[in-house]
PDB file of C-alpha atoms and ligand atoms in Angstrom:
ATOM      1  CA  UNK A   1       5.986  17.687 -12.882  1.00 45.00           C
ATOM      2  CA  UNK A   2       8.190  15.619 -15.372  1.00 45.00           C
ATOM      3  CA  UNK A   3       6.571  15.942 -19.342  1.00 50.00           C
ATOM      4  CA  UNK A   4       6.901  11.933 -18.973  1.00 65.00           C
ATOM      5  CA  UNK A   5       5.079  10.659 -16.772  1.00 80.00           C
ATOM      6  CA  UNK A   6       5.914   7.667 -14.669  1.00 90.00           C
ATOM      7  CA  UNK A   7       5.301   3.886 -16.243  1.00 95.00           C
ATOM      8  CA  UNK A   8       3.127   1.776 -14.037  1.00 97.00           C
ATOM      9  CA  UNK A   9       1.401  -1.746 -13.400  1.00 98.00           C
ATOM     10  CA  UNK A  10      -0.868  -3.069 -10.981  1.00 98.00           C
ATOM     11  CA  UNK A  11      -2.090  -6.646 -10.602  1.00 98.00           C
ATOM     12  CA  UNK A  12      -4.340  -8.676  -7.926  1.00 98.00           C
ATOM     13  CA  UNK A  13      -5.797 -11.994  -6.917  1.00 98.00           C
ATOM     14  CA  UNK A  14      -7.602 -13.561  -4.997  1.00 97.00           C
ATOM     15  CA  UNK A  15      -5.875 -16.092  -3.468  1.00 98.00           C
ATOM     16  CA  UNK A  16      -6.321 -19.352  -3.134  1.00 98.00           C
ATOM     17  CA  UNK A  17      -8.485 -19.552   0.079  1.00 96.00           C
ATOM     18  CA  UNK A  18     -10.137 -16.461   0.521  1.00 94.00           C
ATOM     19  CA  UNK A  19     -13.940 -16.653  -1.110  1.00 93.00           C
ATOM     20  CA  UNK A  20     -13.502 -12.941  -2.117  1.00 94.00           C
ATOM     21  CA  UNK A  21     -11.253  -9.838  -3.107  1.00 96.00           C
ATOM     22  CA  UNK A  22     -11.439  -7.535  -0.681  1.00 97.00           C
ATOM     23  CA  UNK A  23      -8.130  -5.545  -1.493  1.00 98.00           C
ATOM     24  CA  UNK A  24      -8.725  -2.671  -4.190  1.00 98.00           C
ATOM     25  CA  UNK A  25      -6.208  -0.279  -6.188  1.00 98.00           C
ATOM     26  CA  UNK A  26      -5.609   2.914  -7.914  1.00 98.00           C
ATOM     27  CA  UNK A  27      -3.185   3.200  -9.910  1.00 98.00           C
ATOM     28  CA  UNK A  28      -4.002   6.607 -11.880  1.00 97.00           C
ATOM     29  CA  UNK A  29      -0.924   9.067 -12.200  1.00 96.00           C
ATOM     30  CA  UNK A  30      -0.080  10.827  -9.371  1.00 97.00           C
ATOM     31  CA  UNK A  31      -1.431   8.404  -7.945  1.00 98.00           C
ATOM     32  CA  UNK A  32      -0.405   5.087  -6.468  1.00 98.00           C
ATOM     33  CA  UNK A  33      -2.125   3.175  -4.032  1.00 98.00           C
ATOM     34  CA  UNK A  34      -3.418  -0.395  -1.964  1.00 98.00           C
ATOM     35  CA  UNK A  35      -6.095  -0.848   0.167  1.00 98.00           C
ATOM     36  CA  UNK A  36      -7.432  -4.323   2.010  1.00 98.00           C
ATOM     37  CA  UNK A  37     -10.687  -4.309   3.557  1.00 96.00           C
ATOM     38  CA  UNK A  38     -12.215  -6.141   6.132  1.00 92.00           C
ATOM     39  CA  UNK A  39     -15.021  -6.615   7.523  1.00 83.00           C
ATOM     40  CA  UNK A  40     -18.435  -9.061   7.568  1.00 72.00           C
ATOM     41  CA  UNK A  41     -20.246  -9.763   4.698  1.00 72.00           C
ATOM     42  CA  UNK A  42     -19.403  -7.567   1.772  1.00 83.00           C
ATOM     43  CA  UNK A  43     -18.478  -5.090   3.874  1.00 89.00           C
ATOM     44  CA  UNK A  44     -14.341  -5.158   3.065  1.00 92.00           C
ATOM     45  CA  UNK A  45     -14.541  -4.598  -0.318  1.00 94.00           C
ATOM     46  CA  UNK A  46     -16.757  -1.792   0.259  1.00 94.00           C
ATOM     47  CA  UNK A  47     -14.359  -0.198   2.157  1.00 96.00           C
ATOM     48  CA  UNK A  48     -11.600  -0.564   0.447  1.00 97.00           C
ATOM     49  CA  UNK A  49     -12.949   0.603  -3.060  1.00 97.00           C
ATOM     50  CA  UNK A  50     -13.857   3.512  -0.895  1.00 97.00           C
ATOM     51  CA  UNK A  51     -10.796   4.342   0.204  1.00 98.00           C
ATOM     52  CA  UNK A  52      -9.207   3.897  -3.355  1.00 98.00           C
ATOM     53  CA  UNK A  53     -12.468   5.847  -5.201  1.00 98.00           C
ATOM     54  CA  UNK A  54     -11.408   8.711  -3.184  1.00 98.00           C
ATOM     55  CA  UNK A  55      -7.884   8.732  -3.811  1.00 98.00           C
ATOM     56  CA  UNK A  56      -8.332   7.737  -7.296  1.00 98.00           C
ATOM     57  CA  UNK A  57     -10.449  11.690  -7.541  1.00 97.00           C
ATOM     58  CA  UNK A  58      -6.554  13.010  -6.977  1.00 98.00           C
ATOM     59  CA  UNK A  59      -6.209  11.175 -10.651  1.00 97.00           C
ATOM     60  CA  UNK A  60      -4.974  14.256 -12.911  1.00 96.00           C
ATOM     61  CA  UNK A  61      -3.698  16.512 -10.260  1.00 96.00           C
ATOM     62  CA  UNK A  62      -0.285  18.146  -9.523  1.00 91.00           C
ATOM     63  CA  UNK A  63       1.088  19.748  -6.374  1.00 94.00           C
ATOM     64  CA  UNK A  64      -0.926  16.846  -4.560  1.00 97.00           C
ATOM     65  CA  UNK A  65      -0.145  17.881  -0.866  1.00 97.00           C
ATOM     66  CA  UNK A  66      -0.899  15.762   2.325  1.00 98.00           C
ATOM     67  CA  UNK A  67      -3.895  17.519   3.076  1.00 98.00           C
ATOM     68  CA  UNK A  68      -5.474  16.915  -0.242  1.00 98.00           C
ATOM     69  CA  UNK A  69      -4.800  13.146   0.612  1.00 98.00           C
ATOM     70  CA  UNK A  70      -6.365  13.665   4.466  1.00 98.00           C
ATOM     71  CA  UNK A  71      -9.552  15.236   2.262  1.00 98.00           C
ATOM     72  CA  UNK A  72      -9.998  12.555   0.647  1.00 98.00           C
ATOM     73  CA  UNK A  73      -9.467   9.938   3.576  1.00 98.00           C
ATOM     74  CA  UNK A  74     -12.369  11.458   5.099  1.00 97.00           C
ATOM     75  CA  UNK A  75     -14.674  11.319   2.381  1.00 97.00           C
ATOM     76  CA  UNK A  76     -13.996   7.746   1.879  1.00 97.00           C
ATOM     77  CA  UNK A  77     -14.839   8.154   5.954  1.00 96.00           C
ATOM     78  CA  UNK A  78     -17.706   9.703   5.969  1.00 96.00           C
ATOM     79  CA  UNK A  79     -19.548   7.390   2.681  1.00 94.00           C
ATOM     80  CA  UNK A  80     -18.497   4.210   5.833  1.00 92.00           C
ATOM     81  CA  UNK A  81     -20.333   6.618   8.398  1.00 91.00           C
ATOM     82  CA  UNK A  82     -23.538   6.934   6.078  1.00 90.00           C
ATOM     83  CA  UNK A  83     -23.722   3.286   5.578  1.00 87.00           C
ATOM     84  CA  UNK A  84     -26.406   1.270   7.059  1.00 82.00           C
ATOM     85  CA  UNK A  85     -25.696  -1.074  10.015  1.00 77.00           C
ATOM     86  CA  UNK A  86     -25.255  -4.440   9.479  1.00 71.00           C
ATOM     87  CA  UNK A  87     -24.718  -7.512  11.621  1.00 59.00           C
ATOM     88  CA  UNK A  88     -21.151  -8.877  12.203  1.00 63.00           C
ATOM     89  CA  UNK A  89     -17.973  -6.542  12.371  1.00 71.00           C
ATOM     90  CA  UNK A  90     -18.561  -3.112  10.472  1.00 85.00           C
ATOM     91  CA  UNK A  91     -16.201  -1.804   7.542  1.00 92.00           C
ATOM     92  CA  UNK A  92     -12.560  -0.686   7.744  1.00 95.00           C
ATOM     93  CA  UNK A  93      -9.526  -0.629   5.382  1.00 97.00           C
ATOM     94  CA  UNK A  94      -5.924  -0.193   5.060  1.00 98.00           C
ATOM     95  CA  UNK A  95      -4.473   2.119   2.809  1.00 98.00           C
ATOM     96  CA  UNK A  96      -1.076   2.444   2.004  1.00 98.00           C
ATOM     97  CA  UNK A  97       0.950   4.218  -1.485  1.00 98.00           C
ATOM     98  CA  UNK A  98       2.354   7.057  -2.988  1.00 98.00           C
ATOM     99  CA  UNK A  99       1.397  10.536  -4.816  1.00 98.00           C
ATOM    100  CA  UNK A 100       3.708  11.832  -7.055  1.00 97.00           C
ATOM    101  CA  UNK A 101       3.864  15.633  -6.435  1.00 97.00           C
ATOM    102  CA  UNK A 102       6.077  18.681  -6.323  1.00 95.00           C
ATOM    103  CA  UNK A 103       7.939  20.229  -3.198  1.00 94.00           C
ATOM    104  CA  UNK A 104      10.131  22.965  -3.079  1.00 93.00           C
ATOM    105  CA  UNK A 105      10.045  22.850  -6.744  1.00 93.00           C
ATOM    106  CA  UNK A 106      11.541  19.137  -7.026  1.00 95.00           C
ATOM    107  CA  UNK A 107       9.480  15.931  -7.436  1.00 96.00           C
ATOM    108  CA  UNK A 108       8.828  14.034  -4.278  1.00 97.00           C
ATOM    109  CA  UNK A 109       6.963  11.019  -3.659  1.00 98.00           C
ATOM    110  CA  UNK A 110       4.017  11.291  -1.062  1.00 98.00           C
ATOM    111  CA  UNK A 111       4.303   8.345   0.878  1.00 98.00           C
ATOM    112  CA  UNK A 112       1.053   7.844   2.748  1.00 98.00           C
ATOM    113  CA  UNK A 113      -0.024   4.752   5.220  1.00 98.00           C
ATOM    114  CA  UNK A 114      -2.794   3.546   7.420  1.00 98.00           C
ATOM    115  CA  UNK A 115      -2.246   0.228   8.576  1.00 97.00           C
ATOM    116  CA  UNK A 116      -0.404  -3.110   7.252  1.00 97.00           C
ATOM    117  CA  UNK A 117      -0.622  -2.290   3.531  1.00 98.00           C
ATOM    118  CA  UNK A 118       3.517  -1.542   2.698  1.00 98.00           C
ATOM    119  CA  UNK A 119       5.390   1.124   0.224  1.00 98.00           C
ATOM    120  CA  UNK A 120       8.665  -0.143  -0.831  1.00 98.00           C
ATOM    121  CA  UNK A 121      11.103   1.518  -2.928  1.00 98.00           C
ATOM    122  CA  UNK A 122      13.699  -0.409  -5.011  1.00 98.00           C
ATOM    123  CA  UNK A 123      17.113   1.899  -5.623  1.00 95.00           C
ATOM    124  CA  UNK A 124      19.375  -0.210  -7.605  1.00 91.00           C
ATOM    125  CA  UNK A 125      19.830  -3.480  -5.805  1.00 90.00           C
ATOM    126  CA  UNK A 126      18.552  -2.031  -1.980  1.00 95.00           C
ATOM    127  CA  UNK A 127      14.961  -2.747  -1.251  1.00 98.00           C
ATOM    128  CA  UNK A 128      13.507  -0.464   1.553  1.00 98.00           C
ATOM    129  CA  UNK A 129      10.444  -0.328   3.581  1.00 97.00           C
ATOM    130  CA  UNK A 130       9.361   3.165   3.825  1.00 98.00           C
ATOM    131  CA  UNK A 131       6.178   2.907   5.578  1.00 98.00           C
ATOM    132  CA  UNK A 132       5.982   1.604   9.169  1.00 96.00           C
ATOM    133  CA  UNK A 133       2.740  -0.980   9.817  1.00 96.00           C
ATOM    134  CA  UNK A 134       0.344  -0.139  12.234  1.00 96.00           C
ATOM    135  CA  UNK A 135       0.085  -3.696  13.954  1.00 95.00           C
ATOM    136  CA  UNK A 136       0.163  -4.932  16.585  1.00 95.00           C
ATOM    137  CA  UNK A 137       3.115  -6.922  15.440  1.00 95.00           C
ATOM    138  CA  UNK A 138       5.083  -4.068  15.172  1.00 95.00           C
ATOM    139  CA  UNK A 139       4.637  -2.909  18.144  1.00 95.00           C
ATOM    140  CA  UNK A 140       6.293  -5.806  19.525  1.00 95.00           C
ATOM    141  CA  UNK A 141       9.183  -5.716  16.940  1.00 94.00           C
ATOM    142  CA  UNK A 142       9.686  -1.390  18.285  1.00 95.00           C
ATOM    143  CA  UNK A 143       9.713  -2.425  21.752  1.00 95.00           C
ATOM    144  CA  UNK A 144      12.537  -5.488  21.455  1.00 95.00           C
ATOM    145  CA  UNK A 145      10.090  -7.627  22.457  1.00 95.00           C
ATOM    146  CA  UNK A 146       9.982 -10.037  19.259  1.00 95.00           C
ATOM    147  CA  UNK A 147      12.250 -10.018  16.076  1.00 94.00           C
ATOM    148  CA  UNK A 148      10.666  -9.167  12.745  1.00 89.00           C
ATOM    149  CA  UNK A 149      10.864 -12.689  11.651  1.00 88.00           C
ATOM    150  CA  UNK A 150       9.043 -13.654  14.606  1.00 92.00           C
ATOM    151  CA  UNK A 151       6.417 -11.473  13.755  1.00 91.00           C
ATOM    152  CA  UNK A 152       6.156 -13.105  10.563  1.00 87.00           C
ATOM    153  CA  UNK A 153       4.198 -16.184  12.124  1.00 87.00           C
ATOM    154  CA  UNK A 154       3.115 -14.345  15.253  1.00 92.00           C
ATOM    155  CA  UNK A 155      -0.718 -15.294  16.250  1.00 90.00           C
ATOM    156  CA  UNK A 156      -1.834 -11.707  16.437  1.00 91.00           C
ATOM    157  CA  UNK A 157       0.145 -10.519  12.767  1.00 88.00           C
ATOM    158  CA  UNK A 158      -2.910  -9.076  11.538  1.00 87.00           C
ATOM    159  CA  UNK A 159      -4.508  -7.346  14.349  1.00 92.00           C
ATOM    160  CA  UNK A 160      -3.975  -2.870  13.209  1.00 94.00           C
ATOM    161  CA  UNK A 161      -3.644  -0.782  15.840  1.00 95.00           C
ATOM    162  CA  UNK A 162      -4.806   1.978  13.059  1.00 95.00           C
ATOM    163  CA  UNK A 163      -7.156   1.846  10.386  1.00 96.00           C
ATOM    164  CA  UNK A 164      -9.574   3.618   8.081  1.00 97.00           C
ATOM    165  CA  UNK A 165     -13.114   2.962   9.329  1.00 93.00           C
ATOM    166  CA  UNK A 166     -16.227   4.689  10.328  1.00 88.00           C
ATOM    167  CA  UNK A 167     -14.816   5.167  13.802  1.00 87.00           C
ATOM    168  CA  UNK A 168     -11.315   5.653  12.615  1.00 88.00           C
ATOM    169  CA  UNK A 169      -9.518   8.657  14.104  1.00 91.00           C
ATOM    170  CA  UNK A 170      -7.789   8.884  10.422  1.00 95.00           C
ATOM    171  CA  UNK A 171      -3.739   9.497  11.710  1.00 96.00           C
ATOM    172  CA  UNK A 172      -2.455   8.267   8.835  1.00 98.00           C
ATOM    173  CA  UNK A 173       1.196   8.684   8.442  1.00 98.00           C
ATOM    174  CA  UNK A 174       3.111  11.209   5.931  1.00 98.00           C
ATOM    175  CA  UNK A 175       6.066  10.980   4.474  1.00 98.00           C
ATOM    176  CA  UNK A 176       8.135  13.319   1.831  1.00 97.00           C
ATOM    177  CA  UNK A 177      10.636  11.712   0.125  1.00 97.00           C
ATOM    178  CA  UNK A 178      12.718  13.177  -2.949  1.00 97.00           C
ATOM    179  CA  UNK A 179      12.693  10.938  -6.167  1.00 97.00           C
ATOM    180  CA  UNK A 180      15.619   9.911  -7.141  1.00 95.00           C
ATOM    181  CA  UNK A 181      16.417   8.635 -10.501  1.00 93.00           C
ATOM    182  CA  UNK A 182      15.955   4.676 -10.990  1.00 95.00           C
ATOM    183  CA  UNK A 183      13.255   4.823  -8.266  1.00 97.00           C
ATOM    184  CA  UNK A 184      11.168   1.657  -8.049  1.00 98.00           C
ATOM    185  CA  UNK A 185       8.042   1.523  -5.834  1.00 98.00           C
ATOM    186  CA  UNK A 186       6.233  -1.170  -5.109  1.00 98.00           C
ATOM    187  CA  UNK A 187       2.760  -0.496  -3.303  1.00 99.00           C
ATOM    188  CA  UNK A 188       1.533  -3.931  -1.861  1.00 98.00           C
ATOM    189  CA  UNK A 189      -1.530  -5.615   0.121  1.00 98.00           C
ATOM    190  CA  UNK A 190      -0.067  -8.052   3.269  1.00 97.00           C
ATOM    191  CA  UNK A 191      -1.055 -11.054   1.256  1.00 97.00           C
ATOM    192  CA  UNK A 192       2.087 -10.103  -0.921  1.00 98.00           C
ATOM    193  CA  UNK A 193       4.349  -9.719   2.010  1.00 96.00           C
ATOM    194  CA  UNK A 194       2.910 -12.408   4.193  1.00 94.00           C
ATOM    195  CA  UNK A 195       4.253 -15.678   1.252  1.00 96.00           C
ATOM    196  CA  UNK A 196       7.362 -13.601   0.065  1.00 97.00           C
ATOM    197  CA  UNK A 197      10.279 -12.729   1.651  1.00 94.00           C
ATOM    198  CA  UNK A 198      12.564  -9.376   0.952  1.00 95.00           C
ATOM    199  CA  UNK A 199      14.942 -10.369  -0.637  1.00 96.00           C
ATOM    200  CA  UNK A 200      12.423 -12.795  -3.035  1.00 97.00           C
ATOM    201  CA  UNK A 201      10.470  -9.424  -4.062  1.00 98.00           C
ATOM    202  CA  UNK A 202      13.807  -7.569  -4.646  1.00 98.00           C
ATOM    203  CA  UNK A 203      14.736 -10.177  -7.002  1.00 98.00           C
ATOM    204  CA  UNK A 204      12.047  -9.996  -8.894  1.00 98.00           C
ATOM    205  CA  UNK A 205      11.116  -6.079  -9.170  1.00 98.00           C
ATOM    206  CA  UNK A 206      15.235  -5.748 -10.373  1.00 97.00           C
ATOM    207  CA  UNK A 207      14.405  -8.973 -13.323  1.00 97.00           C
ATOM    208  CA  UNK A 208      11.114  -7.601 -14.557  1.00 97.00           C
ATOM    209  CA  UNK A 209      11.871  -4.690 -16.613  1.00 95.00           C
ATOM    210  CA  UNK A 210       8.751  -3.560 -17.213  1.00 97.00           C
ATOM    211  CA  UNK A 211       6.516  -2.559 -14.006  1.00 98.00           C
ATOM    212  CA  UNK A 212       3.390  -4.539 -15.488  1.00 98.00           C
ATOM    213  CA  UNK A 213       5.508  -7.591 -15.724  1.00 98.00           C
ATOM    214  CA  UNK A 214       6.947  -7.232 -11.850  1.00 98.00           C
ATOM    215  CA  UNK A 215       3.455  -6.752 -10.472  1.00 98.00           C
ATOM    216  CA  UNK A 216       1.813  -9.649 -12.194  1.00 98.00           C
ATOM    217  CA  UNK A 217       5.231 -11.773 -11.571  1.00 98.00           C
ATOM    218  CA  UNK A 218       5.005 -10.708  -7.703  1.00 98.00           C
ATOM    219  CA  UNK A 219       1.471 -11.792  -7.349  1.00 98.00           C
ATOM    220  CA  UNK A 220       2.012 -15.169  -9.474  1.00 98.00           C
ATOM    221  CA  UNK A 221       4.696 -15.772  -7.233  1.00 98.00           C
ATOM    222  CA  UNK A 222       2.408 -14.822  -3.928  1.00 98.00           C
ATOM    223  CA  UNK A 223      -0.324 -17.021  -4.834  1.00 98.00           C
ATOM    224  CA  UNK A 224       2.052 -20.060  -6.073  1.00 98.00           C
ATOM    225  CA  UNK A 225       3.895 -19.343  -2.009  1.00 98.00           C
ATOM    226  CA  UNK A 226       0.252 -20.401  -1.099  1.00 97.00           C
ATOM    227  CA  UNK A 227      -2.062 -17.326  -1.458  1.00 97.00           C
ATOM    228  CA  UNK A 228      -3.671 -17.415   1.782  1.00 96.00           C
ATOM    229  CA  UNK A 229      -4.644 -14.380   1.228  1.00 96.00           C
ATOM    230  CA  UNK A 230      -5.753 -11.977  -1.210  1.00 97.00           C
ATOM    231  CA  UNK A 231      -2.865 -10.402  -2.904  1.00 98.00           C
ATOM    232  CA  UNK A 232      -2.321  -6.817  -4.804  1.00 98.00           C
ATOM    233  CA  UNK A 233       0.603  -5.133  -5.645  1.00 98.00           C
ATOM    234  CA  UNK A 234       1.389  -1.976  -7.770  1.00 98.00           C
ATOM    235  CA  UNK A 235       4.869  -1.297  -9.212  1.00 98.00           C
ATOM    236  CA  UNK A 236       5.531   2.702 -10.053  1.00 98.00           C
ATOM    237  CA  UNK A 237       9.011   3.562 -12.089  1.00 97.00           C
ATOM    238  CA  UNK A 238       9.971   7.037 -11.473  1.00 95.00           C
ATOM    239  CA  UNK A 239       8.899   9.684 -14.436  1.00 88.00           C
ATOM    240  CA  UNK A 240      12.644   9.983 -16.389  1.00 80.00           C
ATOM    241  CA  UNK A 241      13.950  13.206 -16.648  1.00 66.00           C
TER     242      UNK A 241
HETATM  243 MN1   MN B 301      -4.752  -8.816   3.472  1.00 85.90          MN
END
């Protein structure tokens, strides 16, 4: 892995309707990642800080490999298993981000996601989604049946078809993907996606030089597009070389 290490920032809010902030972070070199809970009660911030304690463990690491993420999935898993039952719908998460690791001796970006949480990456002026949602949504958008802007405003946008919960079969989707110099990620909670369009994030990852500065301008912006929900995003420049 690069002497330099990749330059980072992370910002969330709450919203402006939500009563809580259920979405949680890590941002912790290699490691990059969102996760939005739901749930009754208190239970969606419990499982998303579980989700993103147990990646945040990869904190330090090199050579991070998808099975070392899958580990800790299922910790994060099994502490939802052990928790007491409670009345009204029990705990589950998204998780979506990257790990910045080594394969085949060049650094990659581990691009891992379980359900509606997104990884972009910003290559010069071309903003592209590299994780797919697990939604219901989507679905619809795969089999021709809506287009995505449809499913923009579609009734059942936020119903997953995969999560992490205590019941969750954990297929979380893995992808390897070479950095390339001038990468830009952008890790980012639905409440991001769901008040800003493409090509208004694009704009502002390319003006914000600094990765601090594009996260907190992205969720300003979010939360000023209404802020319906609660809205995280973490912005990862690739190490320089
Ligand atoms: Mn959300």
């Amino acid at each position: 892995m690069s002497a330099i290490g990749p330059v980072w920032g992370a910002a969330t809010d709450i919203g402006t309707r939500r009563t809580s902030n259920e979405d949680s972070y890590v941002a912790a070199t290699p490691v990059f990642a969102v996760a939005d809970g739901m749930g009754g009660h208190d239970a969606g911030e419990v499982a998303s800080a579980a989700a993103a304690g147990a990646l945040a463990r990869l904190a330090g690491l090199t050579d991070v490999t998808a099975q070392d993420v899958q580990l800790r999935l299922e910790a994060a898993r099994a502490r939802l298993q052990a928790l007491p039952p409670t009345l009204g719908r029990s705990p589950g998460t998204t998780v979506a981000g990257v790990v910045l690791t080594e394969h085949e001796g060049r650094p990659h970006w581990l691009v891992l996601n379980l359900g509606d949480s997104r990884t972009y990456r910003l290559q010069g002026h071309v903003l592209e989604q590299l994780s797919v949602d697990h939604s219901e949504v989507q679905e619809l958008v795969d089999a021709g049946h809506i287009s995505p802007e449809e499913a923009l405003h579609h009734a059942r946008r936020h119903v997953l078809t995969r999560s992490l919960g205590a019941a969750s079969s954990l297929a979380v989707d893995y992808l390897l993907v070479p950095v390339e110099h001038g990468d830009r990620m952008l890790v980012c909670s639905d409440g991001l996606t769901g008040e800003l369009d493409d090509s208004l994030i694009a704009g502002l990852l390319r003006s914000r030089p600094h990765p601090q500065d594009a996260a907190e301008s992205l969720v300003a912006a979010a939360v000023a597009a209404g802020g319906r929900d609660n809205v995280t995003a973490v912005v990862v420049d690739a190490p320089r070389d």
